[in-house]
Short mmCIF file of C-alpha atoms in Angstrom, two decimals:
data_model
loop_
_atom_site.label_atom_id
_atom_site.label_comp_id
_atom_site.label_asym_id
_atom_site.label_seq_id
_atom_site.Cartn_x
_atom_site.Cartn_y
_atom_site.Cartn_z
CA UNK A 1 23.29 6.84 -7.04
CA UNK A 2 21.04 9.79 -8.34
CA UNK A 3 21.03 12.51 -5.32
CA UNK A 4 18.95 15.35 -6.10
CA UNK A 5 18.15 18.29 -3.90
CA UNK A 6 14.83 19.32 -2.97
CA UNK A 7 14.30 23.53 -2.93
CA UNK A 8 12.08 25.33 -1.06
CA UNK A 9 9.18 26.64 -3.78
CA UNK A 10 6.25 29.02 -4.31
CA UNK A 11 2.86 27.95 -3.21
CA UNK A 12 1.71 24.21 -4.51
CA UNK A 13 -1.67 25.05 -7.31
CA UNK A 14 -3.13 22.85 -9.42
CA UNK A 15 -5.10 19.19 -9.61
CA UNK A 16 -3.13 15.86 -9.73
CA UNK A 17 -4.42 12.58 -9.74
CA UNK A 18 -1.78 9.74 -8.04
CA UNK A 19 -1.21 6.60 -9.47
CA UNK A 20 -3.48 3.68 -8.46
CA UNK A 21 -3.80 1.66 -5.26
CA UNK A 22 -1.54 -1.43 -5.42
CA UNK A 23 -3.04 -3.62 -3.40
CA UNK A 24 -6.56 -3.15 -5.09
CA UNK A 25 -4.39 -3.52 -8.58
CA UNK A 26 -3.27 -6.86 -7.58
CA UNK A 27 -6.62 -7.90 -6.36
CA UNK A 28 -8.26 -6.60 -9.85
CA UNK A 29 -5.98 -8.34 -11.96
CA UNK A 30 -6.51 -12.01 -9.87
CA UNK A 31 -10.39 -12.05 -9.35
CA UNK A 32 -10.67 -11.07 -13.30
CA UNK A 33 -8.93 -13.68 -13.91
CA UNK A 34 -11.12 -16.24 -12.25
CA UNK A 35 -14.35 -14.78 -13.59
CA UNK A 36 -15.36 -16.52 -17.05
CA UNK A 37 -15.79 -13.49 -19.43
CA UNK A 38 -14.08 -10.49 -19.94
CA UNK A 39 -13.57 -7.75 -16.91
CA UNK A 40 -11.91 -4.51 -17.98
CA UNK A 41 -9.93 -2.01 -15.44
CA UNK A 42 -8.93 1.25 -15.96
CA UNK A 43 -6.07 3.06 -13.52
CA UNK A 44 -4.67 0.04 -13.08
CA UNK A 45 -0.72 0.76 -11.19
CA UNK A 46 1.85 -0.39 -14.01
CA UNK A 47 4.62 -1.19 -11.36
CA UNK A 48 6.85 -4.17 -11.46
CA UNK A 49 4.83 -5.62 -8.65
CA UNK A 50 1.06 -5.89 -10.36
CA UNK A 51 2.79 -6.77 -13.71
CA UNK A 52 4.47 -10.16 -11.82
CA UNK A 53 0.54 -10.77 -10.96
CA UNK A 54 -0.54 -9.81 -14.71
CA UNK A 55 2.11 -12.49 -15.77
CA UNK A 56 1.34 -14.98 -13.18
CA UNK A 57 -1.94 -14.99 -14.29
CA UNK A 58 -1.22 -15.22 -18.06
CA UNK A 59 0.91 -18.42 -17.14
CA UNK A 60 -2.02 -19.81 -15.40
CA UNK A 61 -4.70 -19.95 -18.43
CA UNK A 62 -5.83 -15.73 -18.41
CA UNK A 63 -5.71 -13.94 -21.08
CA UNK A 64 -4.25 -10.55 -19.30
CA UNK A 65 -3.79 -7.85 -21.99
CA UNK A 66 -3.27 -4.07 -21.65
CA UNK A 67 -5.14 -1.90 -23.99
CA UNK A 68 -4.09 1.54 -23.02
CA UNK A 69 -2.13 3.20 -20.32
CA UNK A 70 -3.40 2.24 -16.79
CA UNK A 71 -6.19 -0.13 -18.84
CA UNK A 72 -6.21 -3.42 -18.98
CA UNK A 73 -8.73 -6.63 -20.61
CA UNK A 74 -8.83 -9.77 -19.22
CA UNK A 75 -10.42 -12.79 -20.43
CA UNK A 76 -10.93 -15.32 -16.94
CA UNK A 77 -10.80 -18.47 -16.66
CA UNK A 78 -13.04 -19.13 -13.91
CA UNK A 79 -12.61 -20.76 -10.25
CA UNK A 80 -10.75 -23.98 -10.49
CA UNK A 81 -9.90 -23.98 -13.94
CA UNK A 82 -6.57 -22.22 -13.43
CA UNK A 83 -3.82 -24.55 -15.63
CA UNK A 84 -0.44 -25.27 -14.51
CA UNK A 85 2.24 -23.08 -15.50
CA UNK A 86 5.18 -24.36 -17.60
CA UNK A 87 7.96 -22.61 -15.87
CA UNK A 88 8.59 -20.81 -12.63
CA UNK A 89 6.79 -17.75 -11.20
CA UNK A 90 8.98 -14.69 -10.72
CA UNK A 91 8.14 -12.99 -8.46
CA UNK A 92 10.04 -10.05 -8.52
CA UNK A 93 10.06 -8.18 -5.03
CA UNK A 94 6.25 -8.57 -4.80
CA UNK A 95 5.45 -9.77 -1.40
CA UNK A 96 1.85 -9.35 -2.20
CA UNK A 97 2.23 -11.18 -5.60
CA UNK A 98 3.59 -14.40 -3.81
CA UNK A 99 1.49 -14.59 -0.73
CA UNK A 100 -2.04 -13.79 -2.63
CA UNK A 101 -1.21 -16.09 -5.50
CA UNK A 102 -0.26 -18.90 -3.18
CA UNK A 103 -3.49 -18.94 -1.76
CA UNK A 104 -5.32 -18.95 -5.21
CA UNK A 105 -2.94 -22.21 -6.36
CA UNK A 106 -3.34 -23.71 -2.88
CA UNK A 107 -7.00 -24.96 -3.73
CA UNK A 108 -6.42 -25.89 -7.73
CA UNK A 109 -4.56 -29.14 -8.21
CA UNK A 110 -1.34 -27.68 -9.71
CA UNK A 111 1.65 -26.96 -8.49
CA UNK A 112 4.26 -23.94 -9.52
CA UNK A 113 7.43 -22.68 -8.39
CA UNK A 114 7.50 -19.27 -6.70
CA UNK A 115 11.02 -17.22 -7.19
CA UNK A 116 11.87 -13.70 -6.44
CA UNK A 117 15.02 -11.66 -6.57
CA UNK A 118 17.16 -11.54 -3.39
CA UNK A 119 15.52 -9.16 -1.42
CA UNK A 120 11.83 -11.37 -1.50
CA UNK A 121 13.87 -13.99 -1.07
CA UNK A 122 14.96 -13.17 2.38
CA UNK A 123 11.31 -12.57 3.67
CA UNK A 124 9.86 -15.87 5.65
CA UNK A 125 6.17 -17.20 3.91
CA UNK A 126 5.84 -19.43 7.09
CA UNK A 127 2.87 -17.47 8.33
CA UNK A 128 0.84 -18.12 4.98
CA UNK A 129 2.18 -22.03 4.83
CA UNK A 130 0.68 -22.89 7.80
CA UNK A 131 -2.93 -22.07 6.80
CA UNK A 132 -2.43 -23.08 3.57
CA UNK A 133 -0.84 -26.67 4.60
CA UNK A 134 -3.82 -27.24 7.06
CA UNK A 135 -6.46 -26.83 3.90
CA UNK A 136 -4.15 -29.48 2.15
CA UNK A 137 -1.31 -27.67 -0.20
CA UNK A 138 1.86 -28.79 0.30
CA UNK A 139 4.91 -26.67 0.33
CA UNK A 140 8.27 -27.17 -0.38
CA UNK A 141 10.00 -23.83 0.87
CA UNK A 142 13.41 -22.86 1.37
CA UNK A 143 15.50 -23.02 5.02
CA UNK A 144 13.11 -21.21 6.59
CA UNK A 145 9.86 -21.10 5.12
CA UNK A 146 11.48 -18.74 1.81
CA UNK A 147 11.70 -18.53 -1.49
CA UNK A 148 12.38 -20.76 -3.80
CA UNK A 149 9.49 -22.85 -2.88
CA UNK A 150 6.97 -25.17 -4.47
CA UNK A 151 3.34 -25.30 -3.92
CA UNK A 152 1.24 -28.10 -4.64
CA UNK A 153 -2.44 -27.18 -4.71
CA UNK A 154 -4.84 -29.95 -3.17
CA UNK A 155 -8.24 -31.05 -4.79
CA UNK A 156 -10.42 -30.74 -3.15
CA UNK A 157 -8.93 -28.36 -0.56
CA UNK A 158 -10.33 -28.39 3.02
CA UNK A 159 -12.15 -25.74 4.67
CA UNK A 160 -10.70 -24.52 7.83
CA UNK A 161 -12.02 -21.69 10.73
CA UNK A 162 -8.23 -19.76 10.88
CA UNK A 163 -7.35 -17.27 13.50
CA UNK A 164 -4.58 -14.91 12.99
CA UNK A 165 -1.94 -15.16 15.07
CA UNK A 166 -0.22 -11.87 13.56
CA UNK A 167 -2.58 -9.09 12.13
CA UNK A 168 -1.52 -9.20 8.05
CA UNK A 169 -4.07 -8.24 5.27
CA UNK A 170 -2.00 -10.47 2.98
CA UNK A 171 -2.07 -13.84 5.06
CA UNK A 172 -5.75 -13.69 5.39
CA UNK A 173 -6.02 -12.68 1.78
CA UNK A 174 -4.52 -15.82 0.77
CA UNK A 175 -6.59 -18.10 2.76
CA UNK A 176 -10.24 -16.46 1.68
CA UNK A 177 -8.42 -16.91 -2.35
CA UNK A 178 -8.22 -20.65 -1.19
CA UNK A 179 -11.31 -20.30 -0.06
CA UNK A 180 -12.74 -19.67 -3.35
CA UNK A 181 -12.60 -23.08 -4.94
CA UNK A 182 -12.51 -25.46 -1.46
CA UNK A 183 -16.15 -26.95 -1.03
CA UNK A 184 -17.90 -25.55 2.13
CA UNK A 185 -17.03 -22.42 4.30
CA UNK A 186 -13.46 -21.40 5.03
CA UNK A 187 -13.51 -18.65 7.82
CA UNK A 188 -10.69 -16.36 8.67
CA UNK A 189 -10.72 -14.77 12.36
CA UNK A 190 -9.32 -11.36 12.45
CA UNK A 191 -8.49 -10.23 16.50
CA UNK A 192 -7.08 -6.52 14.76
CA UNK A 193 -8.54 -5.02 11.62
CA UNK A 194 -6.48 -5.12 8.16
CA UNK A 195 -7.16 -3.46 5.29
CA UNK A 196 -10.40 -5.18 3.65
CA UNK A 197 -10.07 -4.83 -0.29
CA UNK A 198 -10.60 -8.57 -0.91
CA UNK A 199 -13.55 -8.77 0.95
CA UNK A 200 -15.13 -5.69 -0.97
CA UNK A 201 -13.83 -6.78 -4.11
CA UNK A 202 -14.92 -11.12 -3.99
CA UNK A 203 -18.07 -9.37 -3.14
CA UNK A 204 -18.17 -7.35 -5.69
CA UNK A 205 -17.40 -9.99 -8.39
CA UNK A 206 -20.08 -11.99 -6.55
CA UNK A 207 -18.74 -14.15 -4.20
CA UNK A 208 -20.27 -15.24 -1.29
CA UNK A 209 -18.38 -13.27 1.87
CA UNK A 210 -19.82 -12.82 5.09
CA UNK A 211 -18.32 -10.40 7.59
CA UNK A 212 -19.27 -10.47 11.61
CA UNK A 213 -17.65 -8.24 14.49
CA UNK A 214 -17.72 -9.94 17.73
CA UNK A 215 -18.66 -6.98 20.40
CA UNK A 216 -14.82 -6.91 21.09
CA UNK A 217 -13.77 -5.95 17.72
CA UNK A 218 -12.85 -9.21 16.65
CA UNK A 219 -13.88 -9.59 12.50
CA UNK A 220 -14.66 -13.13 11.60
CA UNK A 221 -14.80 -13.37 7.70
CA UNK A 222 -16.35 -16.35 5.48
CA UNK A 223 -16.08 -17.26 1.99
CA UNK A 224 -18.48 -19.81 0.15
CA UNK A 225 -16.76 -21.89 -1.55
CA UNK A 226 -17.33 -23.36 -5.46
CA UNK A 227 -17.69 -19.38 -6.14
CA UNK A 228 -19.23 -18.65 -9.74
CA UNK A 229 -16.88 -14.78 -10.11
CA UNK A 230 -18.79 -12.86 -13.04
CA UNK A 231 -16.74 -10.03 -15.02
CA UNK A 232 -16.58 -6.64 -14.03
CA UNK A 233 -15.95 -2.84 -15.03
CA UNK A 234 -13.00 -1.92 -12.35
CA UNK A 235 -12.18 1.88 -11.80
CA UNK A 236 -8.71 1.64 -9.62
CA UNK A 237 -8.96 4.34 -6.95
CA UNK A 238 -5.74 6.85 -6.28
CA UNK A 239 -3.39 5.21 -3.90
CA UNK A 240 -3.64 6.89 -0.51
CA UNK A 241 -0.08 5.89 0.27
CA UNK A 242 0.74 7.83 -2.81
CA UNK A 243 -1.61 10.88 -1.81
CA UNK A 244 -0.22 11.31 1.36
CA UNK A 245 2.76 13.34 0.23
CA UNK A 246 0.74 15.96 -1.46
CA UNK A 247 -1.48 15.99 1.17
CA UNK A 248 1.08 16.76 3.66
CA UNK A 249 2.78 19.06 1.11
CA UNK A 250 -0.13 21.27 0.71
CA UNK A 251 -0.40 21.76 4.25
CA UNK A 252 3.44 23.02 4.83
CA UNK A 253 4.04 24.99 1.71
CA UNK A 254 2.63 28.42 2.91
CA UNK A 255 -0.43 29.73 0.18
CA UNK A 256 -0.75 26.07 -1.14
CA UNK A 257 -4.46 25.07 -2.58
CA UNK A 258 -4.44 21.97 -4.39
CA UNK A 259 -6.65 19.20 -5.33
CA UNK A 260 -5.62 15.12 -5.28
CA UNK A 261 -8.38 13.79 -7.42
CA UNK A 262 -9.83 10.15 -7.37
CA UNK A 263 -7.97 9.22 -3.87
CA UNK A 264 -9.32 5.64 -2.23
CA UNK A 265 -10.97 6.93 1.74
CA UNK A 266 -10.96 3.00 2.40
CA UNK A 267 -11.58 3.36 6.32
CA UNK A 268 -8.78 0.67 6.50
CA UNK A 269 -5.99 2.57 4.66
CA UNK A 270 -7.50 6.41 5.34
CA UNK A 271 -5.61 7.11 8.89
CA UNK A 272 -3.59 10.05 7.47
CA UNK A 273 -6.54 11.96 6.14
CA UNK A 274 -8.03 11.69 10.11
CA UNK A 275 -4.74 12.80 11.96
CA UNK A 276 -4.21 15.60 9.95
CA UNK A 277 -7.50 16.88 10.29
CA UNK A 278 -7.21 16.62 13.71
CA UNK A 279 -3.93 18.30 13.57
CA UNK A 280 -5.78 21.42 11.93
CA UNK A 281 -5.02 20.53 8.70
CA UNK A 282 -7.45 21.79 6.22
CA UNK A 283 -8.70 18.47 3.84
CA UNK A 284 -12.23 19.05 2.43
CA UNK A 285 -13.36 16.09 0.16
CA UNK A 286 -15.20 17.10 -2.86
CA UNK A 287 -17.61 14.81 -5.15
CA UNK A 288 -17.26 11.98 -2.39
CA UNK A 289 -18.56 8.29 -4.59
CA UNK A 290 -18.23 4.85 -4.34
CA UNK A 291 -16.21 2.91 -7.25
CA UNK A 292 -16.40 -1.07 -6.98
CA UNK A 293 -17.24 -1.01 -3.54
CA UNK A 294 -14.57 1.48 -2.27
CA UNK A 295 -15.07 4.71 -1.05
CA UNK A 296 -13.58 7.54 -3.09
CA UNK A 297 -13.09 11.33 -3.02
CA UNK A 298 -10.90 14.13 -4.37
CA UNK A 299 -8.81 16.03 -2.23
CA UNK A 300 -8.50 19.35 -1.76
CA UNK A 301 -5.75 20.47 0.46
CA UNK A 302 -5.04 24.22 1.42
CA UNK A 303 -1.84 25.58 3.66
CA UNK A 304 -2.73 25.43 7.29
CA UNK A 305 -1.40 26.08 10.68
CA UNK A 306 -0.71 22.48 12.36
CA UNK A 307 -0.65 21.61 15.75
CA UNK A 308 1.42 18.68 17.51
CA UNK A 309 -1.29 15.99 18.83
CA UNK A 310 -1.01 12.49 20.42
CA UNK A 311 -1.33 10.10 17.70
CA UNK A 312 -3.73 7.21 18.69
CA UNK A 313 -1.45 3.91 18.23
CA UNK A 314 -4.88 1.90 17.66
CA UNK A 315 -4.92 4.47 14.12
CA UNK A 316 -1.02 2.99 13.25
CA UNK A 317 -2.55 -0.35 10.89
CA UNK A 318 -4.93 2.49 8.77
CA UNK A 319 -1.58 4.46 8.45
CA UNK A 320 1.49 2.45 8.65
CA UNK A 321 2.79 3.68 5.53
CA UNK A 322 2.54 6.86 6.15
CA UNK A 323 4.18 7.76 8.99
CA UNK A 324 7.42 9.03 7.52
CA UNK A 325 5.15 12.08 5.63
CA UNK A 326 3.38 12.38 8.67
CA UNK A 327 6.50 12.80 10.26
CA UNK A 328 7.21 16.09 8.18
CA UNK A 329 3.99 17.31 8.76
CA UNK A 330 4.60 17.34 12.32
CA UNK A 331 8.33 19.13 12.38
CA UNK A 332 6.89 22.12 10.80
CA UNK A 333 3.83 22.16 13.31
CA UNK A 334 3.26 24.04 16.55
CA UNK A 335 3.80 21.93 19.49
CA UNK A 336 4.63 18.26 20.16
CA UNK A 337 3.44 15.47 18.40
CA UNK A 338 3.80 11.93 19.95
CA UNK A 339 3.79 8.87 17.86
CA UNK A 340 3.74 5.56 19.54
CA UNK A 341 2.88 1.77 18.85
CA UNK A 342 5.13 1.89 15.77
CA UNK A 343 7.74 -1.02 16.29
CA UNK A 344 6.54 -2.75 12.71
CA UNK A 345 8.09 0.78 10.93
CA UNK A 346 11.51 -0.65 11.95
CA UNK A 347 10.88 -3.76 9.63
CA UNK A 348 10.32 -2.21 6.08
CA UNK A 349 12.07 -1.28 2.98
CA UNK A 350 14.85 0.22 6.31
CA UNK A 351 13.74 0.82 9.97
CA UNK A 352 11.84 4.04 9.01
CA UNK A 353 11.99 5.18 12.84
CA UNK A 354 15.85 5.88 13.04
CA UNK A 355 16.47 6.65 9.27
CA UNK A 356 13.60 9.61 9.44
CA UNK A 357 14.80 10.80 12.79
CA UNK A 358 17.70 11.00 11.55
CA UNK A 359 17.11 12.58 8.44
CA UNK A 360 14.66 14.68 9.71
CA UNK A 361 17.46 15.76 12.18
CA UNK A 362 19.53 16.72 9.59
CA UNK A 363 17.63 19.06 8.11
CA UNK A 364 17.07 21.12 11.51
CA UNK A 365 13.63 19.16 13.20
CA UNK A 366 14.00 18.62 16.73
CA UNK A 367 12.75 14.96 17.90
CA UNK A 368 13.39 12.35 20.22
CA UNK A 369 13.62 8.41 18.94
CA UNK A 370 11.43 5.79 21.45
CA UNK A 371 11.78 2.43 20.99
CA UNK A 372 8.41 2.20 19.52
CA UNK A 373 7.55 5.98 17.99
CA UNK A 374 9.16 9.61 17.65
CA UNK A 375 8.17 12.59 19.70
CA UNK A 376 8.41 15.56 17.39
CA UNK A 377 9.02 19.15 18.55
CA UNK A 378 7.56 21.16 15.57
CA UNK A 379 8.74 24.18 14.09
CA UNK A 380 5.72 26.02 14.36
CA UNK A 381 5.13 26.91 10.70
CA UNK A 382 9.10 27.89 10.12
CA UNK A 383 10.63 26.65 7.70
CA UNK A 384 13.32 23.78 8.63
CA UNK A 385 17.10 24.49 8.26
CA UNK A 386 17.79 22.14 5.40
CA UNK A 387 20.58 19.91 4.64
CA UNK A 388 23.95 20.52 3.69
CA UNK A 389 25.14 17.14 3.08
CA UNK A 390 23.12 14.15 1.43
CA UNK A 391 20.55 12.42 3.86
CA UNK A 392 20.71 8.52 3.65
CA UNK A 393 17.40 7.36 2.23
CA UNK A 394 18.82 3.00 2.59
CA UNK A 395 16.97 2.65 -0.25
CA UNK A 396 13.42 3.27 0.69
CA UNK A 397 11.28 5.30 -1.54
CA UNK A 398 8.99 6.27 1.21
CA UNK A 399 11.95 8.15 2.88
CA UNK A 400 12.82 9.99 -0.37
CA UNK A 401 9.66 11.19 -0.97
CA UNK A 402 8.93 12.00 2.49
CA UNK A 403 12.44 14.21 2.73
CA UNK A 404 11.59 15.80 -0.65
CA UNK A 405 8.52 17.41 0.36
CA UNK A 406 10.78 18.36 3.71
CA UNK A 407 12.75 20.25 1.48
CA UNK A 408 9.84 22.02 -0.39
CA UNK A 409 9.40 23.53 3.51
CA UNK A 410 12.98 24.60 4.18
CA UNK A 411 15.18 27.31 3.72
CA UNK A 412 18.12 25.93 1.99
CA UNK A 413 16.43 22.51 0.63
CA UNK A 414 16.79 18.86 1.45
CA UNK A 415 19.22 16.52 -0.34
CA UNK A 416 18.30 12.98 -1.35
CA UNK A 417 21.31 10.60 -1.49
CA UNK A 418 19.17 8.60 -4.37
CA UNK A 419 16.15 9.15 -6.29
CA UNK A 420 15.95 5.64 -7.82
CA UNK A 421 14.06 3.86 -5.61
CA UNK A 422 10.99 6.49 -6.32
CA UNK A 423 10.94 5.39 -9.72
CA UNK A 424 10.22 1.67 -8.88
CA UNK A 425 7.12 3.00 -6.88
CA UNK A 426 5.73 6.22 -8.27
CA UNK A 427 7.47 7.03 -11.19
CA UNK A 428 5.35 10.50 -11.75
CA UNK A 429 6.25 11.85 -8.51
CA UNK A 430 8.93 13.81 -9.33
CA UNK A 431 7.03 15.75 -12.78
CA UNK A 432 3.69 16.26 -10.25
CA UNK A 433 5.51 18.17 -7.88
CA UNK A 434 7.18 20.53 -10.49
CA UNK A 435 3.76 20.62 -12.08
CA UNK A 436 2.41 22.37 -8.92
CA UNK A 437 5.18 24.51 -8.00
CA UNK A 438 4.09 27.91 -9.19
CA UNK A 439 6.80 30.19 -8.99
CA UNK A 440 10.79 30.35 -6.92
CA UNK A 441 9.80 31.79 -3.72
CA UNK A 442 10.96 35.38 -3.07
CA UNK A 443 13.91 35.47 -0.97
#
């Protein structure tokens, strides 16, 4: 265990810029690797997660090299011409990784053997089988649908119109990636909206992707198969999931004014940035640009009175990872904020509902725990209490982060049972906080 306590601290100054998006990482590091030339990306996110891809693709033909810190060269291979790997693909704890990658094999005729360490192990693949298995792979999973399994990639694949029964970004990821060398059109039917960075990005390396909304919302998305990907020049935009606890500790940390440069405003993934706006939160973006098809901005963030609002529960897939900073934001606001729709929080890293209720509790908030949400009776600019034991973070890096800015806005500072699980996700964020603080508050 590393506990560490979190002090209250001067105004936040100063311009950061937050590590890069994962999921766009991933995404980079695939498509390169199925264009013939060489693509080159710069900001790529050097967690354990994107390096399983990086290796995964280097055991599949790619020549996936890293040139400098966040860049990267990679020499594809193009669609279909991915080789068989000699040994097993670890996985790691990469959800993302395995799901993704499955769909790329699904349509080559290989076959590999997906591992990952105990706690990917536990998580069921069964919703990205059954696509996958109607377009012709066969998988060999685990007692229920879990790693270890082995895919066995079908040539050719078949194309197949696939509805979502679940809304998941990384299910119908994998079946447009099959798409991509299966002859015809392979359509995925999307009732909710997920986050869309493979669509932008197969478009971007020129593949064929047409997307339709049906006048109730409904998203159907196609993919031509026999795609020809050509190299490209990737910029990796900040990760708003990373941004978010700057942006919410600029707004608590009274005579704050700092800027988060280069974050990703993907309408998908940009939730946060709209509910504390509406919460009064002051958020102007400055030099607002598109990079490879995503919208991006920096940040500037200044201290501002918040008010409690009703969150819309339609806004929860733009922002699901962000709740638990959002949660601090609204302790230390005037009035009530209501959160509701939430029952997937309580199926992460740890059920981020009761641990932040109660950890939020703990340091002095007053809230009430639904079934599906918290209702949060802010503070109205006062600092919180603060802890005086160690709160129980289970783990999750989201919590710990989320608690440490907590403490930045209380009297007598938070404590963090363990810091190590920020390190496996945003290894910076610890040196980028002290790099803002300005001076000890007076007492």
């Amino acid at each position: 265990m590393h506990p560490r306590r979190f002090l209250p601290t001067g105004p936040l100054r100063g311009r950061i810029r937050v590590p890069g998006d994962k999921s766009i990482s991933h995404r980079a590091i695939m498509l390169s690797a199925l264009a013939v030339g060489e693509s080159r990306i710069s900001g790529l996110l050097e967690g354990e997660d994107v390096l399983a891809t990086a290796a995964a693709m280097r055991a599949m033909g790619a020549q996936v090299e890293r040139t400098g810190e966040g860049a990267w060269a990679v020499h594809g291979v193009g669609v279909g011409s991915l080789l068989q790997p000699e040994q097993a693909l670890e996985m790691g704890n990469s959800g993302t990784s395995t799901r993704l990658l499955m769909g790329l094999i699904a349509s080559h005729p290989i076959q590999a053997t997906f591992t990952g360490d105990a706690s990917l192990s536990k998580r069921p693949m069964g919703r990205v089988i059954e696509p996958l298995s109607q377009m012709g792979a066969e998988v060999n999973a685990s007692t229920g649908g879990k790693l270890p399994l082995i895919l066995r990639g079908a040539a050719p694949a078949v194309p197949i119109s696939y509805r979502l029964p679940v809304a998941s970004a990384q299910v119908k990821s994998a079946v447009l990636l099959a798409g991509l060398n299966t002859p015809g059109v392979t359509t995925v039917i999307e009732p909710v909206p997920t986050r869309d960075h493979s669509e932008r990005m197969l478009r971007g390396f020129g593949a064929e992707v047409s997307v339709d909304i049906e006048p109730d919302g409904t998203r159907v998305i196609s993919v031509t198969g026999h795609a020809e990907l050509r190299p490209q020049v990737i910029e990796v935009p900040g990760d708003p999931s990373s941004a978010a606890f700057f942006l919410v500790a600029g707004l608590v940390v009274p005579g704050s004014d700092l800027v988060v440069e280069n974050v990703g405003l993907n309408p998908t993934r940009a939730g946060l940035v709209e509910v504390l706006r509406a919460m009064g939160g002051s958020i102007d973006e400055v030099a607002r640009r598109e990079v490879g098809g995503e919208p991006v901005a920096d940040l500037r963030v200044r201290h501002s009175a918040l008010s409690g609002i009703e969150v819309d529960p339609a806004l929860a897939p733009s922002m699901i990872d962000e709740f638990p900073a959002l949660f601090v934001a609204a302790a230390l606001a005037q009035g009530t904020t209501i959160t509701t729709g939430l029952d997937e929080l309580r199926v992460k890293e740890s059920d981020r509902l009761s641990v932040m209720a109660t950890a939020l509790q703990a340091a002095g908030a007053r809230l009430e725990e639904l079934e599906d949400g918290l209702v949060i009776h802010g503070s109205a600019g006062e600092p919180l209490r603060g802890t005086q034991g160690a709160i129980a973070t289970h783990l999750d890096h989201r919590i710990a982060m989320s608690m440490a800015v907590a403490g930045l806005a209380s009297r007598t500072g938070v404590e963090v049972d363990d810091t190590r699980p920020i390190a496996t996700s945003f290894p910076a964020f610890e040196t980028m906080l002290a790099q803002l603080a300005t001076e000890e508050p007076a007492v």
